[in-house]
Backbone as numpy.savetxt, mean C-alpha at the origin, in Angstrom:
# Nx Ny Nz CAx CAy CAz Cx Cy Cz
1.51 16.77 -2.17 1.65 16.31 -0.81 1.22 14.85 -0.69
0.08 14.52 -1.22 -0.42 13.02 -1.49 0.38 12.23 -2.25
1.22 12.47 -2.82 2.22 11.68 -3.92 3.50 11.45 -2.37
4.33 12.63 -2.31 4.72 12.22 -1.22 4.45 11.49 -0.67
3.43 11.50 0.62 3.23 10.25 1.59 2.90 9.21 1.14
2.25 9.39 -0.11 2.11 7.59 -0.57 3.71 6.58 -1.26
4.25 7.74 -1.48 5.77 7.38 -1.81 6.75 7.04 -0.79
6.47 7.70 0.45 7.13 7.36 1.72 6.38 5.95 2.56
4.57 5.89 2.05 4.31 4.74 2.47 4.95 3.36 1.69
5.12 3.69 0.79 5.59 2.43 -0.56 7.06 1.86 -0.08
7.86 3.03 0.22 9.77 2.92 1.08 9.24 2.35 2.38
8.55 2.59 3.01 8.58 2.27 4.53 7.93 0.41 4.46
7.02 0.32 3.14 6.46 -0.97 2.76 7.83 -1.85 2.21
8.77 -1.13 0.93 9.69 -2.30 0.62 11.06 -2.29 1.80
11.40 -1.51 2.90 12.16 -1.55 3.01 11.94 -2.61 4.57
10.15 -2.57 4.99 10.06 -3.98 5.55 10.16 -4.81 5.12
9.67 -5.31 3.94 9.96 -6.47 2.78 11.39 -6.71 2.79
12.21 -5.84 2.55 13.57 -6.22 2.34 14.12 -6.67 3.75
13.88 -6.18 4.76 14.33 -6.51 6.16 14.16 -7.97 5.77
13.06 -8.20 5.69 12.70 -9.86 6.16 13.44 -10.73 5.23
13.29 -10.24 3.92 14.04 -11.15 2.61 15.52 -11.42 2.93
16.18 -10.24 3.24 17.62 -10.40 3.81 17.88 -11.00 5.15
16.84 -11.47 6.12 17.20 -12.23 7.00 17.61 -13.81 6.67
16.43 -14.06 5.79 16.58 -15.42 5.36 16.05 -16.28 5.79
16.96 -18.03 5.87 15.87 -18.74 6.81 14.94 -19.63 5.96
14.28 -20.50 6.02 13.13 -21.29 5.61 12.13 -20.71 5.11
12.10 -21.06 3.92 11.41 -20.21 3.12 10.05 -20.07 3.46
9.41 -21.01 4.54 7.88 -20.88 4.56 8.05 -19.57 5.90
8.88 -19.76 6.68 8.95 -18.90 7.57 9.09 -18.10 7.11
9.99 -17.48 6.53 10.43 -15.96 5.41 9.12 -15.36 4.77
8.27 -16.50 4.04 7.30 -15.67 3.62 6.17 -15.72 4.34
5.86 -16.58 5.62 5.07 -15.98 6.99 5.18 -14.81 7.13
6.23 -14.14 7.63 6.73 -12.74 7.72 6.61 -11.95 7.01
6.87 -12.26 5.64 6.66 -11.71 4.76 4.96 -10.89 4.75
4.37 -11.99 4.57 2.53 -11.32 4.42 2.40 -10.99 5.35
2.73 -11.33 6.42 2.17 -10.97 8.13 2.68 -9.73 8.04
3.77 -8.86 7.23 4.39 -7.57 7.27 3.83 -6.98 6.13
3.28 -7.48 5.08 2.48 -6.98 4.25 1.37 -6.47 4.71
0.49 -7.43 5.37 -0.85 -7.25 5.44 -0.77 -5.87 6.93
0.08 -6.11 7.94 0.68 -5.26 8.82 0.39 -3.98 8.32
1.64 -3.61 7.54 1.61 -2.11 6.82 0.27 -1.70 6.18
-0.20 -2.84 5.25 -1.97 -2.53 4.65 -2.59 -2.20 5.52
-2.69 -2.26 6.95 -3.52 -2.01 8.32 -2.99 -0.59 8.68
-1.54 -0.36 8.89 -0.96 0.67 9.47 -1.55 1.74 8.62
-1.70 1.50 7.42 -1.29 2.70 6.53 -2.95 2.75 6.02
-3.90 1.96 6.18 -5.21 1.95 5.74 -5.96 3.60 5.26
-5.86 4.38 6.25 -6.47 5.44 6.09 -5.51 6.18 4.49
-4.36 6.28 4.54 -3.55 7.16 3.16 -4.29 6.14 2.12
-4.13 4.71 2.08 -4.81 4.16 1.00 -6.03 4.36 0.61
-7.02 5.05 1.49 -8.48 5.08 0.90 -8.60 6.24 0.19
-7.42 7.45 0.81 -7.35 8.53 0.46 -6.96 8.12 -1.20
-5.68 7.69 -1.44 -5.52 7.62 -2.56 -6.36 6.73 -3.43
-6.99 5.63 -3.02 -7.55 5.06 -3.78 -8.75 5.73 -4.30
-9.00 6.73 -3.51 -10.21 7.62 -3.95 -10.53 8.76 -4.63
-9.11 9.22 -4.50 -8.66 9.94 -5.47 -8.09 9.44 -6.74
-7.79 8.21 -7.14 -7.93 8.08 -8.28 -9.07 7.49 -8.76
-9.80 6.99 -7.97 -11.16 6.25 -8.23 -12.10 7.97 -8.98
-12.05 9.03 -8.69 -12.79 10.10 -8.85 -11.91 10.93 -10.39
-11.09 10.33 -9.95 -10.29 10.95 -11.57 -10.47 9.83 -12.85
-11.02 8.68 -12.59 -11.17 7.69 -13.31 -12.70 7.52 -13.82
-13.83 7.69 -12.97 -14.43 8.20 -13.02 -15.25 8.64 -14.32
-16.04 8.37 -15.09 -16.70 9.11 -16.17 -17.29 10.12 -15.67
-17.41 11.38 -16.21 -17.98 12.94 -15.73 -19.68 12.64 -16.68
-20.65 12.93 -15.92 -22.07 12.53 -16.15 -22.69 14.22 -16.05
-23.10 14.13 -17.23 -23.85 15.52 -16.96 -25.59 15.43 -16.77
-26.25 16.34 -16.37 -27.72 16.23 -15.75 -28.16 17.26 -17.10
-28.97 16.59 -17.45 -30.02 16.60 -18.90 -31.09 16.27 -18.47
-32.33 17.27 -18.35 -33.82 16.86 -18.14 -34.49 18.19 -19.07
């Protein structure tokens, strides 16, 4: 289920990217938009990213065992 939505967040991320790239235009403007729609979606979508980032952060993880 987590693979999903992070896969639907990733389409919903390039297919703003692509909106803007295919408009065109001056390139400083294009990539204004560009990050301003990057950083956008990084905000929208904040909460699925911590999820996933935390879930791989815990699978990455070294396993520590308690020895006394």
């Amino acid at each position: 289920m987590l693979g999903a939505l992070w896969e639907r967040s990733v389409d919903s991320l390039l297919a703003r990217a692509g909106a803007v790239l295919d408009d065109g235009g001056p390139w400083w403007d294009t990539l204004d938009r560009l990050l301003t729609g990057i950083i956008e979606h990084a905000l929208e979508h904040a909460d699925l990213r911590r999820i996933v980032y935390r879930s791989v952060n815990a699978r990455a993880s070294p396993t520590r065992s308690c020895t006394t």
